[in-house]
Amino acid sequence: MDSFRTLIPYLRLHQRQYVIGLIAVVIANSVNLLPYYFIRLTIDGLTGQVDSDPATTGITLGTAGLYALGIVAAALTAGGFMLLMRRMIVVASRQTEYEIRRDLFANLQGLDKPYYDRARTGDLMNRLTGDLSAVREMLGFGAWQIVNIVSGFITAFSVMFSLSWQLTLIVLAIVPVIVGVLTYLARQINVRHRLAQEQNSLIAARAQENFSGARVVKGYAIENREIDDYRAMNLELLRRNIALTRVDGPLRSFMSLLLGIAFALILLVGGRLILAPDSTFTVGMFVQFVGTLERLTFPMLMVGWITGVTQRGLASWLRLQEMFDAQPLVRDEPGRTDPTIRTVRGDVTFENVTLRYGEKNVLNGVNLHVPAGTFLGITGPTGSGKTVLAQLLTRSMDPSNGRVLVDGHDVRVIPLRTLRDAISVVPQEPFLFSDTIANNIGFGLDNRDLPEVPTKISVVGAPPPDDIPQTPDPARVREAARLAGLTEDVDAFPEGFNTSLGERGVTLSGGQRQRTAIARAIVREPRILILDDSLSAVDTETERRILDGLREISAGRTVILIAHRVSTLRHADQIVVIEDGRVTEQGTHDGLIEQNGHYAQLERLQRLASDLDADDEAPLDPEKAADELEAAPTPEQVTR
């Protein structure tokens, strides 16, 4: 029950609704027993067992009519209170479901890169749907039925004891058996439901990966293998669900068996009590006792089902609690973060920065200063740590040693919202939403002044959501597209900027996706713009147009361009070469060529590849080809 304690804050948000609803259940259960009392009076009156005077008529037609009206009134009253209960408890459970989902999503939005590197999308989706539904069922129908069962048992046993303690003891003798079996099965249900939900998460994650990677699956013609793997995972889910059903299913049958035994014993003992010579136990009392026990039939049958619902809900809440407990490694910390910092100019400094992954150093003592307004190019071999520099600057992670400074402030001091509002990043693999091109480009607009969404509050009486503009400024969107070299492509589409993209932007080519992401970064007019190898999928002419656009907006802004192509880097103010996590070269294009290091070697190799491509396109002249081959540098000369 420790896990249930963490749900209490949400229940307190609807304390009034739950209290009213639960009181209504208790009243309804009490009133529901009145019809059997009126039936008892009627039967005893008809059989002359109201008193011992044989001259008494027992009951009149008028009295019988009043008893009938009493039965109707009791049914209407109980129905009214049950309706009130549903309006209170069931509605409260739906509202609590909304509040938990809202807070979970808000917490997930605050988590950082390391968490999402470990988490699987399908698992998160399953927890936000299947597990949350199980919790809502526990808080709604489960909570109502628990109180219904408890109050029903208390009121019913009170009445039954007043009628016959002997018959009541027979019923009570069954209770320890019920409790023992339910305790054992509840533990089994909890464990097996958790295993089934974990398998559900694996299946959801596998399906999500296959849908996202449908092109790869078809490209390698491995549909049958994926179907077979998915089939195996579903068979495992079937096995786990059957194992759950084996302990969940018998509960109701077991309860029915015990009730059948109880009714047989009550009929036998009750008949003897009625026929005893000096018995005060009447036929009407026997009928009331059996009717009252019959009212317990449904609650007793529901004990097993509610046990399963409660255990499934608690197991699911544990899985949701894991998401609540997840905390970002990178966050604003009171006492260190300075909330007075509201703007960023763009002066960047890496001061003896080291980043360690496990036992491996990705960056080793990097020292680099990028003055505000500088167009910086970064290159180096794959895996040398170029992308990590950008991630440290945006605080997707923090360095193991050293400091990253912006405008002289450690980035850990700058509020995350201020820092990230001032930086736009175009990643290596841009992500586009299933929306129009205009909305994808304007995705980051009009959000700097939005207030923080309140959490841990009741939806009842909460202020309406903020009116977030859904249509970005068309002029700004078009200007950003022009700077990114995207305007001509978009104008060629039938619906222009209102063209809807498929999931992850699959309807666009790789180059168009990159340029859309560049436009999305530019439109925010950031103080620091980072392009992480985001021109790799465009041709040289488009690359030239994009670079012209970047130079047009770079005045007064810090632009960091990570690339492998020298043609992309040559016009940067400064170029940095990173190898094995260290800055090995730094200078202008011409200066690095003169240093004859990695950058110069890269330039020669790319120029040679360009010349060979040009020769492939030209008519073949054997004598000219032989002369060029003889003059071409050998591999040993190139590597030197």
XYZ file of C-alpha atoms in Angstrom:
640
model
C 0.000 0.000 0.000
C 3.037 2.282 0.042
C 2.442 3.006 -3.619
C -1.145 4.070 -2.854
C 0.099 6.817 -0.520
C 1.566 8.662 -3.494
C -1.937 8.822 -4.986
C -3.355 10.615 -1.952
C -2.425 14.136 -3.193
C -4.590 13.561 -6.282
C -7.449 12.187 -4.202
C -7.304 15.261 -1.967
C -7.948 17.447 -5.008
C -11.402 15.810 -5.184
C -11.908 15.165 -1.495
C -15.379 16.716 -1.442
C -16.569 14.646 -4.416
C -15.265 11.404 -2.944
C -16.727 12.090 0.504
C -20.178 12.912 -0.899
C -20.047 9.916 -3.211
C -18.996 7.493 -0.498
C -21.671 8.761 1.919
C -24.217 8.290 -0.862
C -23.067 4.659 -1.285
C -23.520 3.966 2.429
C -27.018 5.500 2.454
C -28.017 3.604 -0.691
C -26.850 0.308 0.830
C -28.850 0.946 4.000
C -32.004 1.942 2.136
C -31.663 -1.083 -0.167
C -32.361 -3.374 2.810
C -35.751 -1.787 3.623
C -37.747 -3.684 0.943
C -36.934 -7.008 2.670
C -38.172 -5.568 5.956
C -41.510 -4.637 4.364
C -41.687 -8.083 2.756
C -41.098 -9.666 6.166
C -43.947 -7.667 7.711
C -46.245 -8.640 4.862
C -45.454 -12.361 5.045
C -45.725 -12.506 8.806
C -49.007 -10.641 8.627
C -50.389 -13.035 6.046
C -49.275 -16.106 7.982
C -50.516 -14.780 11.336
C -47.051 -14.723 12.846
C -47.102 -11.064 13.810
C -48.040 -12.002 17.377
C -49.326 -14.965 19.317
C -53.016 -13.840 19.399
C -54.978 -15.986 16.887
C -57.756 -13.368 16.824
C -55.450 -10.796 15.215
C -56.162 -10.335 11.515
C -52.433 -9.821 10.901
C -52.546 -7.428 7.964
C -55.051 -5.352 6.045
C -55.135 -4.433 2.379
C -54.348 -0.818 3.239
C -51.332 -1.847 5.298
C -50.085 -4.064 2.456
C -50.438 -1.081 0.101
C -48.366 1.088 2.434
C -45.687 -1.620 2.529
C -45.692 -1.694 -1.268
C -45.299 2.077 -1.411
C -42.446 1.747 1.087
C -40.679 -0.699 -1.221
C -41.076 1.672 -4.170
C -39.907 4.662 -2.130
C -36.870 2.724 -0.884
C -35.941 1.737 -4.450
C -36.295 5.318 -5.689
C -34.254 6.699 -2.787
C -31.477 4.125 -3.240
C -31.431 4.792 -6.987
C -31.158 8.536 -6.419
C -28.214 8.151 -4.065
C -26.488 5.718 -6.450
C -26.894 8.271 -9.254
C -25.394 10.932 -6.981
C -22.514 8.572 -6.221
C -21.785 8.049 -9.903
C -21.866 11.791 -10.532
C -19.326 12.271 -7.752
C -16.916 9.313 -7.792
C -16.908 8.338 -11.476
C -16.539 11.968 -12.593
C -13.787 12.490 -9.997
C -11.906 9.450 -11.332
C -12.052 10.858 -14.879
C -10.816 14.226 -13.653
C -8.012 12.540 -11.702
C -7.030 10.620 -14.831
C -6.743 13.922 -16.694
C -4.661 15.471 -13.906
C -2.268 12.521 -13.732
C -1.855 12.484 -17.517
C -1.274 16.255 -17.538
C 1.337 16.058 -14.794
C 3.030 13.030 -16.322
C 3.343 14.769 -19.671
C 4.663 17.904 -17.981
C 7.251 15.829 -16.128
C 8.263 14.046 -19.324
C 8.709 17.395 -21.061
C 11.173 18.390 -18.363
C 13.339 15.280 -18.658
C 16.621 15.490 -20.521
C 18.496 13.594 -23.205
C 19.925 10.790 -21.000
C 16.400 9.716 -19.988
C 15.132 9.524 -23.568
C 18.298 7.721 -24.614
C 17.201 4.905 -22.295
C 13.404 5.083 -22.615
C 11.414 3.458 -25.423
C 8.624 5.409 -27.064
C 6.233 2.453 -27.172
C 6.706 1.815 -23.454
C 5.969 5.448 -22.593
C 2.845 5.389 -24.768
C 1.601 2.174 -23.142
C 2.040 3.657 -19.674
C 0.155 6.818 -20.634
C -2.745 4.777 -22.023
C -3.101 1.237 -20.641
C -1.580 1.807 -17.207
C -3.366 5.107 -16.689
C -6.704 3.511 -17.619
C -6.097 0.788 -15.017
C -5.446 3.454 -12.369
C -8.579 5.373 -13.352
C -10.662 2.190 -13.119
C -9.271 1.573 -9.630
C -10.060 5.130 -8.491
C -13.533 5.133 -10.046
C -15.366 1.836 -10.224
C -12.873 0.201 -7.866
C -13.179 2.808 -5.103
C -16.956 2.860 -5.392
C -17.214 -0.926 -5.197
C -14.806 -1.184 -2.261
C -16.974 1.168 -0.187
C -20.080 -0.514 -1.570
C -18.797 -3.900 -0.417
C -17.616 -2.709 3.000
C -20.765 -0.729 3.802
C -22.934 -3.487 2.357
C -21.297 -6.074 4.576
C -21.615 -3.914 7.692
C -25.284 -3.034 7.211
C -26.240 -6.511 6.037
C -24.508 -8.337 8.884
C -26.044 -5.929 11.392
C -29.516 -6.819 10.133
C -28.727 -10.540 9.933
C -27.409 -10.626 13.514
C -30.629 -8.976 14.678
C -32.629 -11.706 12.932
C -30.591 -14.851 13.798
C -27.115 -15.081 15.229
C -26.978 -18.816 14.387
C -27.510 -18.254 10.655
C -25.158 -15.270 10.673
C -22.349 -17.395 12.133
C -22.751 -19.820 9.223
C -22.153 -16.963 6.810
C -19.246 -15.630 8.863
C -17.588 -19.041 8.832
C -17.049 -18.593 5.100
C -15.338 -15.198 5.477
C -11.881 -16.470 6.652
C -11.755 -18.824 3.672
C -12.593 -15.942 1.342
C -9.958 -13.652 2.889
C -7.237 -16.307 2.739
C -7.851 -17.185 -0.891
C -8.168 -13.539 -1.938
C -4.912 -12.576 -0.193
C -3.013 -15.259 -2.066
C -4.610 -14.547 -5.427
C -4.190 -10.765 -5.039
C -0.427 -11.137 -4.816
C -0.390 -13.374 -7.868
C -2.582 -10.936 -9.812
C -0.270 -8.004 -8.990
C 2.853 -9.803 -10.189
C 1.295 -11.288 -13.311
C -0.440 -8.068 -14.340
C 2.863 -6.199 -14.089
C 4.538 -8.823 -16.296
C 1.709 -8.563 -18.842
C 1.967 -4.759 -18.926
C 5.732 -4.921 -19.404
C 5.215 -7.230 -22.384
C 2.561 -4.844 -23.703
C 5.150 -2.081 -23.549
C 7.662 -4.167 -25.506
C 5.061 -4.881 -28.187
C 4.076 -1.209 -28.428
C 7.735 -0.192 -28.699
C 8.391 -2.793 -31.406
C 5.337 -1.682 -33.391
C 6.346 1.986 -33.114
C 9.867 1.198 -34.348
C 8.519 -0.792 -37.301
C 6.083 1.925 -38.311
C 8.795 4.574 -38.102
C 11.296 2.357 -39.928
C 8.889 0.963 -42.529
C 11.139 2.098 -45.385
C 14.133 0.269 -43.941
C 12.136 -2.919 -43.382
C 10.865 -2.907 -46.949
C 14.234 -1.841 -48.334
C 15.873 -4.936 -46.853
C 12.858 -7.182 -47.656
C 12.663 -8.499 -44.078
C 8.908 -8.154 -43.592
C 8.525 -11.867 -42.808
C 11.246 -11.760 -40.180
C 9.644 -8.757 -38.480
C 6.216 -10.418 -38.606
C 7.670 -13.563 -37.046
C 9.372 -11.585 -34.279
C 6.158 -9.666 -33.614
C 4.238 -12.942 -33.548
C 6.654 -14.351 -30.962
C 6.215 -11.265 -28.767
C 2.415 -11.536 -29.015
C 2.552 -15.230 -28.111
C 4.516 -14.302 -25.004
C 1.864 -11.685 -24.168
C -0.826 -14.341 -24.684
C 1.035 -16.671 -22.334
C 1.304 -13.985 -19.659
C -2.358 -12.971 -20.014
C -3.445 -16.599 -19.725
C -1.312 -16.902 -16.589
C -3.111 -13.811 -15.241
C -6.511 -15.228 -16.159
C -5.705 -18.474 -14.330
C -5.592 -16.590 -11.028
C -8.083 -13.835 -11.907
C -10.809 -15.976 -13.461
C -11.443 -18.539 -10.688
C -12.236 -15.813 -8.143
C -15.834 -15.362 -9.248
C -16.503 -19.099 -9.563
C -14.978 -19.706 -6.150
C -17.207 -17.040 -4.599
C -20.295 -18.555 -6.268
C -19.408 -21.977 -4.845
C -19.073 -20.643 -1.309
C -22.353 -18.753 -1.589
C -24.111 -21.879 -2.819
C -22.839 -23.815 0.193
C -23.944 -20.977 2.487
C -27.496 -20.932 1.058
C -27.820 -24.717 1.449
C -26.743 -24.582 5.088
C -29.014 -21.598 5.793
C -32.008 -23.403 4.293
C -31.321 -26.450 6.445
C -30.671 -24.616 9.727
C -33.279 -21.899 9.094
C -35.982 -24.475 8.464
C -35.198 -26.154 11.766
C -35.375 -22.813 13.592
C -38.811 -22.041 12.120
C -40.183 -25.493 12.967
C -38.872 -25.486 16.534
C -41.822 -25.550 19.036
C -40.939 -22.396 20.957
C -39.185 -20.574 18.115
C -39.577 -16.822 17.675
C -37.963 -17.071 14.241
C -40.741 -16.504 11.720
C -41.068 -17.251 8.025
C -40.954 -13.529 7.334
C -37.693 -13.216 9.260
C -36.245 -16.132 7.304
C -37.263 -14.491 4.029
C -35.730 -11.178 5.183
C -32.520 -12.976 6.180
C -32.250 -14.755 2.825
C -33.097 -11.537 0.968
C -30.464 -9.629 2.906
C -27.907 -12.347 2.156
C -28.975 -12.188 -1.475
C -28.116 -8.480 -1.411
C -24.610 -9.555 -0.406
C -24.304 -11.956 -3.327
C -23.210 -9.321 -5.810
C -20.756 -7.600 -3.410
C -19.279 -10.980 -2.463
C -18.919 -11.937 -6.101
C -17.384 -8.530 -6.759
C -14.795 -9.010 -4.022
C -12.706 -11.139 -6.338
C -13.147 -8.835 -9.303
C -12.417 -5.701 -7.280
C -9.351 -7.390 -5.830
C -8.097 -7.873 -9.352
C -8.969 -4.303 -10.359
C -7.223 -2.903 -7.287
C -4.098 -4.993 -7.751
C -3.909 -4.155 -11.456
C -4.392 -0.473 -10.626
C -1.673 -0.502 -7.974
C 0.732 -2.352 -10.279
C 0.049 0.180 -13.034
C 0.469 3.092 -10.621
C 3.902 1.752 -9.703
C 4.840 1.933 -13.384
C 3.495 5.488 -13.627
C 5.276 6.418 -10.416
C 8.562 5.422 -12.052
C 7.891 8.140 -14.627
C 7.086 10.667 -11.900
C 10.256 9.724 -10.025
C 12.444 10.279 -13.098
C 14.319 13.552 -12.718
C 16.473 15.379 -15.270
C 20.194 15.384 -14.668
C 20.255 18.892 -16.155
C 17.905 21.363 -14.452
C 17.648 24.750 -12.804
C 18.752 24.443 -9.209
C 17.780 26.959 -6.492
C 20.811 28.692 -5.095
C 22.836 28.256 -8.272
C 20.590 29.449 -11.105
C 20.390 33.226 -11.432
C 16.821 34.192 -12.445
C 17.890 37.781 -13.138
C 19.681 36.708 -16.346
C 17.073 37.334 -19.045
C 19.118 37.933 -22.234
C 22.083 36.368 -24.026
C 24.475 38.113 -26.435
C 26.252 35.022 -27.739
C 29.836 35.124 -26.445
C 30.781 31.448 -25.938
C 33.755 29.994 -24.061
C 34.727 26.388 -23.414
C 37.083 26.406 -20.454
C 39.107 23.187 -19.996
C 35.971 21.120 -20.751
C 36.089 17.332 -20.300
C 33.153 15.013 -20.861
C 33.264 11.402 -19.780
C 30.969 8.571 -20.882
C 31.658 5.680 -18.532
C 35.386 5.085 -18.708
C 35.848 6.925 -21.989
C 36.585 10.634 -22.405
C 34.607 12.069 -25.315
C 36.162 15.529 -24.806
C 39.578 16.132 -23.267
C 40.358 19.567 -21.860
C 38.782 21.606 -24.669
C 39.558 25.333 -24.553
C 37.773 27.482 -27.096
C 36.546 31.072 -27.243
C 33.888 32.171 -29.734
C 33.260 35.949 -29.549
C 29.689 37.124 -30.033
C 28.897 37.592 -33.716
C 31.514 35.067 -34.899
C 30.830 32.621 -37.739
C 32.638 29.519 -36.452
C 33.196 26.352 -38.443
C 33.948 23.030 -36.721
C 35.188 19.901 -38.443
C 36.965 16.702 -37.567
C 36.730 12.932 -37.965
C 33.496 11.110 -37.158
C 33.174 10.515 -33.420
C 35.687 13.187 -32.478
C 33.191 15.074 -30.249
C 31.883 17.857 -32.501
C 28.189 17.264 -31.768
C 28.892 16.985 -28.057
C 30.129 20.579 -28.022
C 26.738 21.749 -29.264
C 24.941 19.591 -26.702
C 27.028 21.062 -23.889
C 26.241 24.579 -25.060
C 22.473 23.927 -24.981
C 22.836 21.987 -21.711
C 21.493 18.752 -23.101
C 24.179 17.487 -20.741
C 26.744 19.023 -18.393
C 30.522 18.551 -18.609
C 32.303 16.178 -16.265
C 35.000 18.809 -15.671
C 35.522 22.402 -16.727
C 32.978 25.070 -17.586
C 30.935 26.216 -20.572
C 30.436 29.991 -20.432
C 27.978 32.207 -22.283
C 28.577 35.940 -21.914
C 30.934 35.103 -19.060
C 28.249 33.175 -17.132
C 28.510 29.458 -16.504
C 25.595 27.931 -18.431
C 24.587 26.175 -15.199
C 23.856 29.605 -13.756
C 21.718 30.793 -16.680
C 18.048 29.708 -16.453
C 17.416 26.910 -18.938
C 14.523 28.742 -20.549
C 16.632 31.872 -21.106
C 19.534 29.839 -22.494
C 17.474 27.709 -24.863
C 15.314 30.614 -26.020
C 18.528 32.245 -27.244
C 19.824 29.166 -29.104
C 18.503 27.404 -32.183
C 19.914 24.017 -33.166
C 19.584 22.174 -36.464
C 20.502 18.551 -35.673
C 22.044 15.975 -37.982
C 18.704 14.171 -38.302
C 15.963 16.833 -38.277
C 12.577 15.913 -36.858
C 9.465 17.326 -38.515
C 5.924 17.089 -37.201
C 2.835 15.803 -39.005
C 1.686 19.337 -39.739
C 1.919 21.942 -42.478
C 5.253 23.265 -43.695
C 4.357 26.707 -42.319
C 3.635 25.354 -38.842
C 6.812 23.269 -38.895
C 8.884 26.340 -39.741
C 7.059 28.536 -37.221
C 7.128 25.863 -34.508
C 9.317 27.902 -32.165
C 7.525 31.233 -32.575
C 5.235 32.976 -30.079
C 6.212 30.829 -27.109
C 8.629 32.982 -25.119
C 5.921 34.786 -23.141
C 3.747 31.754 -22.431
C 3.271 31.156 -18.684
C 4.257 27.873 -17.106
C 1.453 25.316 -17.155
C 0.265 24.703 -13.554
C 0.441 21.129 -12.279
C -0.654 19.372 -9.092
C -3.915 21.344 -9.181
C -7.483 20.201 -9.724
C -9.020 20.562 -13.151
C -12.178 21.758 -11.378
C -12.139 25.545 -11.481
C -8.747 25.665 -13.223
C -8.204 28.559 -15.660
C -8.743 27.762 -19.347
C -5.682 26.909 -21.466
C -3.731 29.814 -22.898
C -4.669 30.952 -26.379
C -1.599 29.839 -28.333
C -1.469 31.198 -31.906
C -1.816 28.309 -34.343
C -0.829 30.244 -37.452
C 2.689 31.736 -37.442
C 3.431 35.052 -39.130
C 3.434 34.195 -42.896
C 5.983 36.916 -43.704
C 8.493 35.627 -41.163
C 7.960 32.050 -42.283
C 8.516 32.909 -45.947
C 11.626 34.978 -45.166
C 13.115 32.112 -43.156
C 12.348 29.708 -45.997
C 14.103 32.042 -48.446
C 17.215 32.205 -46.293
C 17.188 28.398 -46.057
C 16.882 28.020 -49.842
C 13.477 26.376 -49.531
C 11.112 28.873 -51.164
C 11.288 27.500 -54.717
C 10.591 23.941 -53.545
C 7.613 25.001 -51.446
C 6.134 27.188 -54.185
C 6.187 24.134 -56.449
C 3.855 22.264 -54.091
C 0.111 22.573 -54.920
C -0.729 23.995 -51.485
C 2.544 25.860 -50.916
C 3.326 26.468 -47.269
C 0.000 24.885 -46.284
C 1.164 21.514 -47.592
C 0.715 18.871 -44.890
C 3.686 16.637 -44.205
C 3.559 12.968 -43.349
C 4.862 11.565 -40.086
C 8.388 12.825 -39.391
C 8.205 14.731 -42.701
C 8.513 11.614 -44.893
C 6.817 13.361 -47.828
C 9.891 15.584 -48.230
C 13.300 14.615 -49.532
C 16.275 14.505 -47.183
C 17.541 17.877 -48.392
C 14.101 19.463 -48.082
C 13.766 18.191 -44.516
C 17.145 19.675 -43.628
C 16.264 23.022 -45.159
C 12.894 23.062 -43.369
C 14.733 22.478 -40.097
C 17.174 25.280 -40.940
C 14.251 27.633 -41.641
C 12.675 26.618 -38.319
C 15.905 27.567 -36.542
C 16.346 30.853 -38.425
C 12.778 32.122 -37.966
C 13.276 32.438 -34.196
C 16.073 34.980 -34.769
C 18.333 33.341 -32.165
C 21.439 34.906 -30.688
C 23.304 31.616 -31.231
C 22.631 29.396 -34.246
C 24.093 25.871 -34.349
C 24.002 23.783 -37.515
C 25.187 20.247 -36.838
C 26.147 18.763 -40.209
C 22.776 19.962 -41.490
C 23.902 20.632 -45.075
C 25.023 17.083 -45.839
C 21.908 16.211 -47.877
C 21.884 19.264 -50.173
C 23.713 19.807 -53.454
C 26.500 22.350 -53.813
C 24.300 24.991 -55.464
C 21.672 24.774 -52.713
C 24.453 24.774 -50.140
C 25.783 28.020 -51.623
C 22.346 29.670 -51.392
C 21.925 28.547 -47.771
C 25.382 29.840 -46.818
C 24.587 33.157 -48.494
C 21.442 33.324 -46.376
C 23.363 32.477 -43.217
C 25.895 35.217 -43.912
C 22.985 37.594 -44.444
C 21.636 36.967 -40.928
C 24.935 36.281 -39.150
C 25.709 39.925 -38.402
C 25.544 40.303 -34.635
C 24.792 36.597 -34.146
C 27.033 33.711 -33.239
C 26.827 30.960 -35.853
C 28.443 27.572 -35.200
C 28.556 25.401 -38.304
C 29.614 21.756 -37.886
C 30.438 20.144 -41.214
C 32.769 17.789 -43.063
C 32.845 19.578 -46.423
C 35.520 22.228 -46.843
C 33.261 24.081 -49.271
C 30.852 24.566 -46.385
C 33.491 25.829 -43.967
C 35.847 27.930 -46.073
C 34.009 31.258 -45.575
C 33.755 30.955 -41.765
C 35.503 33.599 -39.660
C 37.274 30.898 -37.699
C 37.578 27.141 -38.231
C 38.303 24.621 -35.480
C 39.463 21.043 -36.006
C 38.626 18.517 -33.281
C 40.341 15.132 -33.125
C 39.933 12.568 -30.340
C 38.083 15.090 -28.224
C 40.791 17.772 -28.466
C 41.125 21.009 -30.427
C 44.114 20.298 -32.699
C 43.846 23.168 -35.190
C 42.281 26.616 -35.193
C 42.366 29.486 -37.681
C 40.979 30.774 -40.961
C 40.637 28.652 -44.054
C 43.841 29.976 -45.631
C 45.741 29.723 -42.357
C 44.776 26.096 -41.836
C 45.750 25.227 -45.399
C 49.196 26.642 -44.695
C 49.472 24.566 -41.490
C 49.245 21.452 -43.668
C 47.407 19.468 -40.993
C 44.141 17.535 -40.922
C 42.155 20.384 -42.491
C 44.608 20.778 -45.365
C 44.565 17.026 -45.967
C 40.754 17.070 -45.962
C 40.750 19.907 -48.484
C 43.136 18.040 -50.839
C 41.133 14.818 -50.661
C 37.841 16.578 -51.378
C 39.364 18.597 -54.201
C 40.777 15.404 -55.718
C 37.384 13.689 -55.411
C 35.732 16.691 -57.084
C 38.257 16.602 -59.943
C 37.712 12.879 -60.446
C 33.940 13.394 -60.543
C 34.413 16.126 -63.140
C 36.604 13.813 -65.219
C 33.969 11.083 -65.054
C 31.481 13.448 -66.628
C 33.870 14.607 -69.402
C 34.552 12.693 -72.694
C 37.415 10.241 -72.180
C 40.749 11.274 -73.764
C 43.261 8.386 -73.215
C 46.401 10.554 -73.552
C 45.054 13.280 -71.258
C 43.899 10.704 -68.715
C 47.370 9.126 -68.680
C 49.052 12.507 -68.099
C 46.663 13.361 -65.213
C 47.136 9.950 -63.642
C 50.922 10.342 -63.768
C 50.697 13.815 -62.188
C 48.208 12.792 -59.495
C 49.638 12.354 -55.963
C 50.117 8.841 -54.648
C 48.154 7.635 -51.613
C 51.322 7.937 -49.492
C 51.707 11.563 -50.548
C 48.055 12.306 -49.764
C 48.212 10.793 -46.301
C 51.314 12.819 -45.508
